[in-house]
PDB file of C-alpha atoms in Angstrom:
ATOM      1  CA  UNK V 487     -41.644 -70.883   5.283  1.00 39.00           C
ATOM      2  CA  UNK V 488     -38.900 -68.413   4.285  1.00 54.00           C
ATOM      3  CA  UNK V 489     -38.165 -66.171   7.255  1.00 75.00           C
ATOM      4  CA  UNK V 490     -35.040 -64.486   5.896  1.00 77.00           C
ATOM      5  CA  UNK V 491     -36.500 -60.997   6.346  1.00 75.00           C
ATOM      6  CA  UNK V 492     -37.198 -61.714  10.018  1.00 79.00           C
ATOM      7  CA  UNK V 493     -33.673 -63.021  10.607  1.00 81.00           C
ATOM      8  CA  UNK V 494     -32.278 -60.028   8.772  1.00 80.00           C
ATOM      9  CA  UNK V 495     -34.298 -57.646  10.966  1.00 83.00           C
ATOM     10  CA  UNK V 496     -33.004 -59.327  14.133  1.00 84.00           C
ATOM     11  CA  UNK V 497     -29.428 -59.161  12.853  1.00 83.00           C
ATOM     12  CA  UNK V 498     -29.702 -55.441  12.042  1.00 82.00           C
ATOM     13  CA  UNK V 499     -31.229 -54.671  15.447  1.00 83.00           C
ATOM     14  CA  UNK V 500     -28.431 -56.579  17.239  1.00 82.00           C
ATOM     15  CA  UNK V 501     -25.804 -54.579  15.356  1.00 81.00           C
ATOM     16  CA  UNK V 502     -27.567 -51.258  15.973  1.00 77.00           C
ATOM     17  CA  UNK V 503     -28.105 -51.828  19.698  1.00 79.00           C
ATOM     18  CA  UNK V 504     -24.740 -53.537  20.224  1.00 77.00           C
ATOM     19  CA  UNK V 505     -26.310 -56.195  22.421  1.00 79.00           C
ATOM     20  CA  UNK V 506     -28.344 -59.391  22.111  1.00 84.00           C
ATOM     21  CA  UNK V 507     -30.326 -58.539  25.235  1.00 83.00           C
ATOM     22  CA  UNK V 508     -31.062 -54.960  24.133  1.00 83.00           C
ATOM     23  CA  UNK V 509     -32.143 -56.177  20.691  1.00 82.00           C
ATOM     24  CA  UNK V 510     -34.416 -58.722  22.391  1.00 84.00           C
ATOM     25  CA  UNK V 511     -36.055 -55.973  24.466  1.00 83.00           C
ATOM     26  CA  UNK V 512     -36.563 -53.855  21.339  1.00 79.00           C
ATOM     27  CA  UNK V 513     -38.118 -56.747  19.437  1.00 81.00           C
ATOM     28  CA  UNK V 514     -40.139 -58.123  22.384  1.00 82.00           C
ATOM     29  CA  UNK V 515     -38.223 -61.408  22.217  1.00 84.00           C
ATOM     30  CA  UNK V 516     -36.141 -63.348  24.688  1.00 87.00           C
ATOM     31  CA  UNK V 517     -32.326 -63.128  24.420  1.00 83.00           C
ATOM     32  CA  UNK V 518     -32.179 -66.854  23.746  1.00 85.00           C
ATOM     33  CA  UNK V 519     -34.561 -66.479  20.791  1.00 87.00           C
ATOM     34  CA  UNK V 520     -32.433 -63.675  19.340  1.00 84.00           C
ATOM     35  CA  UNK V 521     -29.285 -65.765  19.806  1.00 84.00           C
ATOM     36  CA  UNK V 522     -30.880 -68.776  18.086  1.00 85.00           C
ATOM     37  CA  UNK V 523     -32.038 -66.657  15.125  1.00 84.00           C
ATOM     38  CA  UNK V 524     -28.558 -65.181  14.655  1.00 83.00           C
ATOM     39  CA  UNK V 525     -27.023 -68.667  14.903  1.00 83.00           C
ATOM     40  CA  UNK V 526     -29.503 -69.992  12.323  1.00 84.00           C
ATOM     41  CA  UNK V 527     -28.685 -67.088   9.988  1.00 81.00           C
ATOM     42  CA  UNK V 528     -24.947 -67.697  10.374  1.00 81.00           C
ATOM     43  CA  UNK V 529     -25.420 -71.422   9.726  1.00 82.00           C
ATOM     44  CA  UNK V 530     -27.379 -70.763   6.530  1.00 81.00           C
ATOM     45  CA  UNK V 531     -24.819 -68.261   5.223  1.00 77.00           C
ATOM     46  CA  UNK V 532     -21.857 -70.315   6.364  1.00 77.00           C
ATOM     47  CA  UNK V 533     -20.102 -67.328   7.944  1.00 76.00           C
ATOM     48  CA  UNK V 534     -19.628 -65.872  11.396  1.00 77.00           C
ATOM     49  CA  UNK V 535     -21.566 -62.609  11.196  1.00 76.00           C
ATOM     50  CA  UNK V 536     -20.885 -61.237  14.665  1.00 75.00           C
ATOM     51  CA  UNK V 537     -17.844 -61.701  16.891  1.00 70.00           C
ATOM     52  CA  UNK V 538     -19.035 -62.014  20.480  1.00 66.00           C
ATOM     53  CA  UNK V 539     -16.968 -60.883  23.451  1.00 59.00           C
ATOM     54  CA  UNK V 540     -17.782 -59.970  27.022  1.00 50.00           C
ATOM     55  CA  UNK V 541     -17.352 -56.257  26.235  1.00 55.00           C
ATOM     56  CA  UNK V 542     -18.779 -55.745  22.809  1.00 59.00           C
ATOM     57  CA  UNK V 543     -20.235 -57.133  19.629  1.00 65.00           C
ATOM     58  CA  UNK V 544     -18.317 -56.458  16.427  1.00 64.00           C
ATOM     59  CA  UNK V 545     -18.962 -57.208  12.788  1.00 65.00           C
ATOM     60  CA  UNK V 546     -16.368 -59.364  11.113  1.00 61.00           C
ATOM     61  CA  UNK V 547     -14.711 -58.008   7.953  1.00 62.00           C
ATOM     62  CA  UNK V 548     -16.942 -58.476   4.911  1.00 60.00           C
ATOM     63  CA  UNK V 549     -20.075 -59.034   7.005  1.00 69.00           C
ATOM     64  CA  UNK V 550     -20.298 -55.226   7.190  1.00 72.00           C
ATOM     65  CA  UNK V 551     -21.549 -55.480   3.595  1.00 74.00           C
ATOM     66  CA  UNK V 552     -24.337 -57.847   4.654  1.00 76.00           C
ATOM     67  CA  UNK V 553     -25.384 -55.402   7.381  1.00 76.00           C
ATOM     68  CA  UNK V 554     -25.476 -52.453   4.956  1.00 74.00           C
ATOM     69  CA  UNK V 555     -27.505 -54.362   2.367  1.00 75.00           C
ATOM     70  CA  UNK V 556     -29.853 -55.653   5.053  1.00 77.00           C
ATOM     71  CA  UNK V 557     -30.542 -52.075   6.166  1.00 73.00           C
ATOM     72  CA  UNK V 558     -31.274 -51.042   2.595  1.00 72.00           C
ATOM     73  CA  UNK V 559     -33.554 -54.003   1.852  1.00 75.00           C
ATOM     74  CA  UNK V 560     -35.540 -53.612   5.055  1.00 73.00           C
ATOM     75  CA  UNK V 561     -35.918 -49.902   4.335  1.00 70.00           C
ATOM     76  CA  UNK V 562     -37.260 -50.663   0.866  1.00 68.00           C
ATOM     77  CA  UNK V 563     -39.673 -53.224   2.347  1.00 71.00           C
ATOM     78  CA  UNK V 564     -41.030 -50.661   4.827  1.00 68.00           C
ATOM     79  CA  UNK V 565     -41.368 -48.054   2.094  1.00 64.00           C
ATOM     80  CA  UNK V 566     -43.206 -50.469  -0.216  1.00 64.00           C
ATOM     81  CA  UNK V 567     -45.680 -51.501   2.475  1.00 63.00           C
ATOM     82  CA  UNK V 568     -46.333 -47.870   3.432  1.00 60.00           C
ATOM     83  CA  UNK V 569     -47.059 -46.901  -0.163  1.00 57.00           C
ATOM     84  CA  UNK V 570     -49.364 -49.878  -0.714  1.00 55.00           C
ATOM     85  CA  UNK V 571     -51.205 -49.171   2.553  1.00 49.00           C
ATOM     86  CA  UNK V 572     -51.616 -45.524   1.578  1.00 48.00           C
ATOM     87  CA  UNK V 573     -52.840 -46.360  -1.909  1.00 43.00           C
ATOM     88  CA  UNK V 574     -49.908 -44.706  -3.628  1.00 48.00           C
ATOM     89  CA  UNK V 575     -50.093 -41.523  -1.564  1.00 51.00           C
ATOM     90  CA  UNK V 576     -47.586 -38.735  -2.073  1.00 66.00           C
ATOM     91  CA  UNK V 577     -43.987 -39.099  -0.927  1.00 76.00           C
ATOM     92  CA  UNK V 578     -43.528 -38.585   2.785  1.00 82.00           C
ATOM     93  CA  UNK V 579     -41.073 -39.168   5.593  1.00 87.00           C
ATOM     94  CA  UNK V 580     -37.591 -38.052   6.592  1.00 90.00           C
ATOM     95  CA  UNK V 581     -34.812 -37.412   4.043  1.00 93.00           C
ATOM     96  CA  UNK V 582     -31.353 -37.020   5.547  1.00 91.00           C
ATOM     97  CA  UNK V 583     -29.088 -34.890   3.354  1.00 94.00           C
ATOM     98  CA  UNK V 584     -25.480 -33.796   3.790  1.00 92.00           C
ATOM     99  CA  UNK V 585     -23.378 -31.348   1.791  1.00 92.00           C
ATOM    100  CA  UNK V 586     -20.221 -29.288   2.107  1.00 87.00           C
ATOM    101  CA  UNK V 587     -20.865 -25.984   3.865  1.00 87.00           C
ATOM    102  CA  UNK V 588     -20.377 -23.630   0.929  1.00 86.00           C
ATOM    103  CA  UNK V 589     -22.078 -25.699  -1.752  1.00 90.00           C
ATOM    104  CA  UNK V 590     -24.971 -26.440   0.565  1.00 91.00           C
ATOM    105  CA  UNK V 591     -25.388 -22.771   1.451  1.00 90.00           C
ATOM    106  CA  UNK V 592     -25.094 -21.527  -2.128  1.00 88.00           C
ATOM    107  CA  UNK V 593     -26.834 -24.254  -4.141  1.00 91.00           C
ATOM    108  CA  UNK V 594     -29.001 -26.316  -1.819  1.00 93.00           C
ATOM    109  CA  UNK V 595     -30.498 -23.940   0.736  1.00 94.00           C
ATOM    110  CA  UNK V 596     -32.126 -21.643  -1.876  1.00 93.00           C
ATOM    111  CA  UNK V 597     -34.164 -24.496  -3.369  1.00 94.00           C
ATOM    112  CA  UNK V 598     -35.414 -25.943  -0.082  1.00 95.00           C
ATOM    113  CA  UNK V 599     -38.418 -23.596   0.360  1.00 95.00           C
ATOM    114  CA  UNK V 600     -39.853 -24.629  -3.020  1.00 95.00           C
ATOM    115  CA  UNK V 601     -39.155 -28.309  -2.343  1.00 95.00           C
ATOM    116  CA  UNK V 602     -40.827 -28.236   1.069  1.00 94.00           C
ATOM    117  CA  UNK V 603     -43.821 -26.457  -0.424  1.00 94.00           C
ATOM    118  CA  UNK V 604     -44.076 -29.037  -3.211  1.00 92.00           C
ATOM    119  CA  UNK V 605     -43.705 -31.969  -0.780  1.00 93.00           C
ATOM    120  CA  UNK V 606     -45.331 -30.913   2.518  1.00 92.00           C
ATOM    121  CA  UNK V 607     -45.210 -34.476   3.893  1.00 91.00           C
ATOM    122  CA  UNK V 608     -41.411 -34.733   3.581  1.00 94.00           C
ATOM    123  CA  UNK V 609     -39.064 -33.568   6.340  1.00 94.00           C
ATOM    124  CA  UNK V 610     -35.511 -32.654   5.267  1.00 95.00           C
ATOM    125  CA  UNK V 611     -32.759 -33.271   7.817  1.00 94.00           C
ATOM    126  CA  UNK V 612     -29.883 -31.196   6.379  1.00 93.00           C
ATOM    127  CA  UNK V 613     -26.312 -31.281   7.725  1.00 90.00           C
ATOM    128  CA  UNK V 614     -23.662 -28.977   6.276  1.00 89.00           C
ATOM    129  CA  UNK V 615     -20.096 -30.119   6.894  1.00 83.00           C
ATOM    130  CA  UNK V 616     -16.912 -30.454   4.889  1.00 76.00           C
ATOM    131  CA  UNK V 617     -16.255 -33.812   6.566  1.00 75.00           C
ATOM    132  CA  UNK V 618     -16.953 -36.889   4.445  1.00 74.00           C
ATOM    133  CA  UNK V 619     -19.683 -38.925   6.118  1.00 71.00           C
ATOM    134  CA  UNK V 620     -20.415 -42.621   5.747  1.00 72.00           C
ATOM    135  CA  UNK V 621     -23.933 -42.794   4.335  1.00 71.00           C
ATOM    136  CA  UNK V 622     -24.574 -46.215   5.853  1.00 68.00           C
ATOM    137  CA  UNK V 623     -23.211 -45.580   9.330  1.00 69.00           C
ATOM    138  CA  UNK V 624     -24.795 -42.125   9.557  1.00 69.00           C
ATOM    139  CA  UNK V 625     -28.033 -43.281   7.909  1.00 78.00           C
ATOM    140  CA  UNK V 626     -27.768 -40.485   5.371  1.00 84.00           C
ATOM    141  CA  UNK V 627     -29.999 -40.690   2.301  1.00 89.00           C
ATOM    142  CA  UNK V 628     -28.240 -38.196  -0.009  1.00 92.00           C
ATOM    143  CA  UNK V 629     -24.727 -36.722   0.100  1.00 90.00           C
ATOM    144  CA  UNK V 630     -23.560 -33.943  -2.209  1.00 91.00           C
ATOM    145  CA  UNK V 631     -19.863 -34.568  -2.902  1.00 87.00           C
ATOM    146  CA  UNK V 632     -17.347 -32.363  -4.710  1.00 85.00           C
ATOM    147  CA  UNK V 633     -14.278 -34.108  -6.112  1.00 79.00           C
ATOM    148  CA  UNK V 634     -13.236 -37.527  -7.319  1.00 78.00           C
ATOM    149  CA  UNK V 635     -15.558 -40.330  -6.279  1.00 74.00           C
ATOM    150  CA  UNK V 636     -14.108 -43.231  -4.348  1.00 71.00           C
ATOM    151  CA  UNK V 637     -15.070 -46.773  -5.315  1.00 57.00           C
ATOM    152  CA  UNK V 638     -18.090 -47.809  -3.282  1.00 65.00           C
ATOM    153  CA  UNK V 639     -21.464 -49.485  -3.414  1.00 66.00           C
ATOM    154  CA  UNK V 640     -23.186 -46.109  -3.580  1.00 74.00           C
ATOM    155  CA  UNK V 641     -25.241 -44.882  -6.509  1.00 81.00           C
ATOM    156  CA  UNK V 642     -24.548 -41.435  -7.995  1.00 84.00           C
ATOM    157  CA  UNK V 643     -26.161 -38.758 -10.136  1.00 89.00           C
ATOM    158  CA  UNK V 644     -23.744 -36.268 -11.657  1.00 90.00           C
ATOM    159  CA  UNK V 645     -24.694 -32.667 -10.954  1.00 92.00           C
ATOM    160  CA  UNK V 646     -21.941 -31.036 -12.982  1.00 91.00           C
ATOM    161  CA  UNK V 647     -18.416 -29.695 -12.804  1.00 90.00           C
ATOM    162  CA  UNK V 648     -16.753 -26.692 -11.201  1.00 89.00           C
ATOM    163  CA  UNK V 649     -13.328 -25.296 -12.012  1.00 88.00           C
ATOM    164  CA  UNK V 650     -10.835 -24.012  -9.485  1.00 89.00           C
ATOM    165  CA  UNK V 651      -9.600 -20.417  -9.378  1.00 91.00           C
ATOM    166  CA  UNK V 652      -6.845 -18.604  -7.499  1.00 93.00           C
ATOM    167  CA  UNK V 653      -7.708 -15.345  -5.751  1.00 96.00           C
ATOM    168  CA  UNK V 654      -6.625 -12.844  -3.115  1.00 96.00           C
ATOM    169  CA  UNK V 655      -7.960  -9.616  -1.639  1.00 97.00           C
ATOM    170  CA  UNK V 656      -6.967  -6.274  -3.201  1.00 97.00           C
ATOM    171  CA  UNK V 657      -5.489  -5.182   0.154  1.00 96.00           C
ATOM    172  CA  UNK V 658      -3.288  -8.286   0.323  1.00 97.00           C
ATOM    173  CA  UNK V 659      -2.060  -7.786  -3.241  1.00 96.00           C
ATOM    174  CA  UNK V 660      -1.314  -4.140  -2.521  1.00 95.00           C
ATOM    175  CA  UNK V 661       0.878  -5.128   0.448  1.00 95.00           C
ATOM    176  CA  UNK V 662       2.640  -8.130  -1.079  1.00 95.00           C
ATOM    177  CA  UNK V 663       2.472  -7.551  -4.816  1.00 95.00           C
ATOM    178  CA  UNK V 664       0.609  -9.417  -7.532  1.00 95.00           C
ATOM    179  CA  UNK V 665       2.133 -12.814  -8.428  1.00 93.00           C
ATOM    180  CA  UNK V 666       2.675 -12.913 -12.190  1.00 91.00           C
ATOM    181  CA  UNK V 667       3.936 -16.497 -12.521  1.00 89.00           C
ATOM    182  CA  UNK V 668       3.278 -19.706 -10.553  1.00 88.00           C
ATOM    183  CA  UNK V 669       6.837 -19.486  -9.260  1.00 88.00           C
ATOM    184  CA  UNK V 670       5.989 -16.149  -7.614  1.00 90.00           C
ATOM    185  CA  UNK V 671       3.533 -17.931  -5.317  1.00 90.00           C
ATOM    186  CA  UNK V 672       6.415 -19.442  -3.361  1.00 89.00           C
ATOM    187  CA  UNK V 673       6.892 -16.019  -1.726  1.00 91.00           C
ATOM    188  CA  UNK V 674       3.185 -15.671  -0.851  1.00 94.00           C
ATOM    189  CA  UNK V 675       1.020 -16.870   2.022  1.00 95.00           C
ATOM    190  CA  UNK V 676      -1.000 -19.644   0.364  1.00 93.00           C
ATOM    191  CA  UNK V 677      -3.806 -20.848   2.603  1.00 94.00           C
ATOM    192  CA  UNK V 678      -4.991 -24.428   2.500  1.00 89.00           C
ATOM    193  CA  UNK V 679      -6.995 -27.292   3.979  1.00 88.00           C
ATOM    194  CA  UNK V 680      -6.088 -29.584   6.859  1.00 85.00           C
ATOM    195  CA  UNK V 681      -7.968 -32.648   5.586  1.00 75.00           C
ATOM    196  CA  UNK V 682      -5.922 -35.815   5.326  1.00 67.00           C
ATOM    197  CA  UNK V 683      -7.188 -36.089   1.753  1.00 61.00           C
ATOM    198  CA  UNK V 684      -6.202 -32.479   0.933  1.00 62.00           C
ATOM    199  CA  UNK V 685      -3.471 -31.955  -1.663  1.00 65.00           C
ATOM    200  CA  UNK V 686      -1.061 -29.079  -0.892  1.00 72.00           C
ATOM    201  CA  UNK V 687       0.062 -29.037  -4.529  1.00 79.00           C
ATOM    202  CA  UNK V 688      -1.391 -26.462  -6.938  1.00 84.00           C
ATOM    203  CA  UNK V 689      -0.995 -27.622 -10.572  1.00 85.00           C
ATOM    204  CA  UNK V 690      -0.512 -24.733 -13.025  1.00 83.00           C
ATOM    205  CA  UNK V 691       0.717 -24.028 -16.518  1.00 85.00           C
ATOM    206  CA  UNK V 692       4.129 -22.399 -16.796  1.00 79.00           C
ATOM    207  CA  UNK V 693       6.255 -21.973 -19.917  1.00 76.00           C
ATOM    208  CA  UNK V 694       4.142 -24.344 -21.959  1.00 76.00           C
ATOM    209  CA  UNK V 695       4.226 -27.148 -19.410  1.00 82.00           C
ATOM    210  CA  UNK V 696       2.252 -28.109 -16.306  1.00 82.00           C
ATOM    211  CA  UNK V 697       4.064 -27.622 -13.026  1.00 78.00           C
ATOM    212  CA  UNK V 698       2.993 -28.646  -9.553  1.00 79.00           C
ATOM    213  CA  UNK V 699       3.890 -26.128  -6.909  1.00 77.00           C
ATOM    214  CA  UNK V 700       4.138 -27.366  -3.323  1.00 77.00           C
ATOM    215  CA  UNK V 701       2.889 -24.296  -1.470  1.00 81.00           C
ATOM    216  CA  UNK V 702       2.450 -23.420   2.168  1.00 82.00           C
ATOM    217  CA  UNK V 703       1.050 -20.688   4.366  1.00 89.00           C
ATOM    218  CA  UNK V 704       0.162 -19.646   7.869  1.00 91.00           C
ATOM    219  CA  UNK V 705      -3.334 -21.148   7.993  1.00 91.00           C
ATOM    220  CA  UNK V 706      -4.907 -24.567   7.403  1.00 92.00           C
ATOM    221  CA  UNK V 707      -8.655 -25.024   7.933  1.00 90.00           C
ATOM    222  CA  UNK V 708     -11.312 -27.679   7.467  1.00 85.00           C
ATOM    223  CA  UNK V 709     -13.807 -25.782   5.283  1.00 85.00           C
ATOM    224  CA  UNK V 710     -13.912 -23.512   2.258  1.00 87.00           C
ATOM    225  CA  UNK V 711     -16.046 -20.840   3.926  1.00 89.00           C
ATOM    226  CA  UNK V 712     -13.309 -20.023   6.417  1.00 91.00           C
ATOM    227  CA  UNK V 713     -10.669 -19.932   3.681  1.00 93.00           C
ATOM    228  CA  UNK V 714     -12.784 -17.511   1.665  1.00 94.00           C
ATOM    229  CA  UNK V 715     -13.392 -15.229   4.649  1.00 95.00           C
ATOM    230  CA  UNK V 716      -9.695 -15.237   5.581  1.00 96.00           C
ATOM    231  CA  UNK V 717      -8.738 -14.331   2.016  1.00 96.00           C
ATOM    232  CA  UNK V 718     -11.282 -11.478   1.987  1.00 97.00           C
ATOM    233  CA  UNK V 719      -9.711 -10.291   5.265  1.00 96.00           C
ATOM    234  CA  UNK V 720      -6.369 -10.073   3.490  1.00 96.00           C
ATOM    235  CA  UNK V 721      -4.643 -13.027   5.158  1.00 96.00           C
ATOM    236  CA  UNK V 722      -3.408 -14.741   2.015  1.00 95.00           C
ATOM    237  CA  UNK V 723      -3.967 -16.415  -1.358  1.00 96.00           C
ATOM    238  CA  UNK V 724      -6.525 -19.179  -1.857  1.00 95.00           C
ATOM    239  CA  UNK V 725      -7.413 -21.719  -4.537  1.00 92.00           C
ATOM    240  CA  UNK V 726     -11.041 -22.778  -4.424  1.00 91.00           C
ATOM    241  CA  UNK V 727     -13.897 -23.956  -6.610  1.00 89.00           C
ATOM    242  CA  UNK V 728     -15.667 -21.298  -8.673  1.00 90.00           C
ATOM    243  CA  UNK V 729     -18.853 -21.367  -6.601  1.00 89.00           C
ATOM    244  CA  UNK V 730     -16.834 -20.245  -3.561  1.00 90.00           C
ATOM    245  CA  UNK V 731     -15.375 -17.245  -5.394  1.00 92.00           C
ATOM    246  CA  UNK V 732     -17.833 -15.956  -7.993  1.00 90.00           C
ATOM    247  CA  UNK V 733     -19.699 -13.735  -5.511  1.00 90.00           C
ATOM    248  CA  UNK V 734     -16.669 -12.144  -3.790  1.00 94.00           C
ATOM    249  CA  UNK V 735     -14.964 -11.560  -7.155  1.00 95.00           C
ATOM    250  CA  UNK V 736     -18.088  -9.915  -8.584  1.00 93.00           C
ATOM    251  CA  UNK V 737     -18.287  -7.640  -5.517  1.00 95.00           C
ATOM    252  CA  UNK V 738     -14.590  -6.723  -5.701  1.00 96.00           C
ATOM    253  CA  UNK V 739     -13.778  -8.385  -2.375  1.00 97.00           C
ATOM    254  CA  UNK V 740     -11.379 -10.765  -4.128  1.00 96.00           C
ATOM    255  CA  UNK V 741      -9.372 -10.573  -7.340  1.00 96.00           C
ATOM    256  CA  UNK V 742      -8.646 -13.584  -9.523  1.00 95.00           C
ATOM    257  CA  UNK V 743      -4.921 -13.985 -10.200  1.00 94.00           C
ATOM    258  CA  UNK V 744      -2.813 -16.169 -12.493  1.00 90.00           C
ATOM    259  CA  UNK V 745      -5.804 -16.905 -14.737  1.00 89.00           C
ATOM    260  CA  UNK V 746      -3.396 -17.397 -17.669  1.00 87.00           C
ATOM    261  CA  UNK V 747      -1.728 -20.216 -15.737  1.00 85.00           C
ATOM    262  CA  UNK V 748      -5.008 -22.057 -15.232  1.00 80.00           C
ATOM    263  CA  UNK V 749      -4.868 -25.654 -16.530  1.00 80.00           C
ATOM    264  CA  UNK V 750      -8.630 -25.951 -16.581  1.00 74.00           C
ATOM    265  CA  UNK V 751      -8.735 -28.352 -13.632  1.00 77.00           C
ATOM    266  CA  UNK V 752     -12.285 -29.157 -12.607  1.00 83.00           C
ATOM    267  CA  UNK V 753     -13.992 -31.071  -9.815  1.00 84.00           C
ATOM    268  CA  UNK V 754     -17.018 -33.228 -10.450  1.00 89.00           C
ATOM    269  CA  UNK V 755     -20.063 -32.695  -8.262  1.00 91.00           C
ATOM    270  CA  UNK V 756     -22.317 -35.689  -7.556  1.00 91.00           C
ATOM    271  CA  UNK V 757     -25.356 -36.569  -5.511  1.00 92.00           C
ATOM    272  CA  UNK V 758     -24.629 -39.926  -3.846  1.00 87.00           C
ATOM    273  CA  UNK V 759     -27.290 -42.152  -2.392  1.00 87.00           C
ATOM    274  CA  UNK V 760     -27.765 -45.639  -1.043  1.00 77.00           C
ATOM    275  CA  UNK V 761     -29.704 -48.413  -2.698  1.00 66.00           C
ATOM    276  CA  UNK V 762     -30.604 -49.179  -6.274  1.00 57.00           C
ATOM    277  CA  UNK V 763     -33.322 -48.406  -8.775  1.00 55.00           C
ATOM    278  CA  UNK V 764     -35.845 -49.150  -5.996  1.00 63.00           C
ATOM    279  CA  UNK V 765     -35.357 -45.886  -4.150  1.00 75.00           C
ATOM    280  CA  UNK V 766     -37.755 -44.812  -1.398  1.00 82.00           C
ATOM    281  CA  UNK V 767     -40.256 -42.368  -2.871  1.00 85.00           C
ATOM    282  CA  UNK V 768     -39.150 -39.568  -0.551  1.00 89.00           C
ATOM    283  CA  UNK V 769     -35.494 -39.906  -1.660  1.00 90.00           C
ATOM    284  CA  UNK V 770     -36.383 -40.132  -5.344  1.00 89.00           C
ATOM    285  CA  UNK V 771     -38.573 -37.035  -4.998  1.00 92.00           C
ATOM    286  CA  UNK V 772     -35.703 -35.093  -3.427  1.00 94.00           C
ATOM    287  CA  UNK V 773     -33.199 -36.147  -6.090  1.00 93.00           C
ATOM    288  CA  UNK V 774     -35.570 -35.460  -8.986  1.00 92.00           C
ATOM    289  CA  UNK V 775     -36.315 -32.001  -7.607  1.00 94.00           C
ATOM    290  CA  UNK V 776     -32.878 -30.924  -6.384  1.00 94.00           C
ATOM    291  CA  UNK V 777     -30.435 -32.277  -8.975  1.00 94.00           C
ATOM    292  CA  UNK V 778     -31.690 -30.261 -12.008  1.00 94.00           C
ATOM    293  CA  UNK V 779     -31.734 -27.057  -9.946  1.00 94.00           C
ATOM    294  CA  UNK V 780     -28.200 -27.627  -8.638  1.00 94.00           C
ATOM    295  CA  UNK V 781     -27.116 -28.333 -12.220  1.00 93.00           C
ATOM    296  CA  UNK V 782     -28.412 -24.914 -13.238  1.00 91.00           C
ATOM    297  CA  UNK V 783     -26.538 -23.329 -10.333  1.00 90.00           C
ATOM    298  CA  UNK V 784     -23.229 -24.791 -11.518  1.00 88.00           C
ATOM    299  CA  UNK V 785     -23.952 -23.866 -15.133  1.00 84.00           C
ATOM    300  CA  UNK V 786     -24.263 -20.226 -14.115  1.00 78.00           C
ATOM    301  CA  UNK V 787     -20.568 -20.176 -13.306  1.00 63.00           C
TER     302      UNK V 787
END
């Protein structure tokens, strides 16, 4: 009899609890039974899945991939059995979603009331943060990402594109003057991000060619909302995606500058998710509902 799913479940529980004995308690097994099942799994695969030490259990290098796929497969198995048992009932359960603060506030929050009304048996666990989360380690179902995608085993649906704009408050420009060329920005307080992945270079068009200005300022932060608020307060010049700036510019709180130097740089926006074409019904329902509406939001810019 093929008991690979059972071995896989034991392996995942050992990794999640960090202990053979704790996994045994969770699964109502003896520690020796858990140890034998892990040993049998390792023997069949021909690899050492877990490094044992007196202090901790750790996954060996590429065995992290086996753990991630095991999680996904077991999740799909649970979802399939639930749907069969319920006779194909409507999507239900918890959907964990993460997004950057500004995009989540502007594009995702407004559609949640309609989604929750349409799917009353789904619970959305929404986290807004400009940190990049690991969907597998954080057990996140959907992540809205702005920018270049890194190579990964994740699936993606493209939401659209957003271009970057440079802006400052009228009060700041009155005090320091309006920069007329990219070179003028060297004398201005250009605010930026403190992410390790952040690029302090602003590419712009000058004299028929593209130049990259290494700029600096008195403030580095970890989210676009703070940058926008600081710019509105007159602290300095910012360069952000259009969805950050369209409202403040329309209200006169910020003024776009150096538009003629714009090179048309855009950032892609994607919805990332774990798994394959066999998505849990609750995750597929969220993606099918949210992605078209977020696409319309970006198109408005």
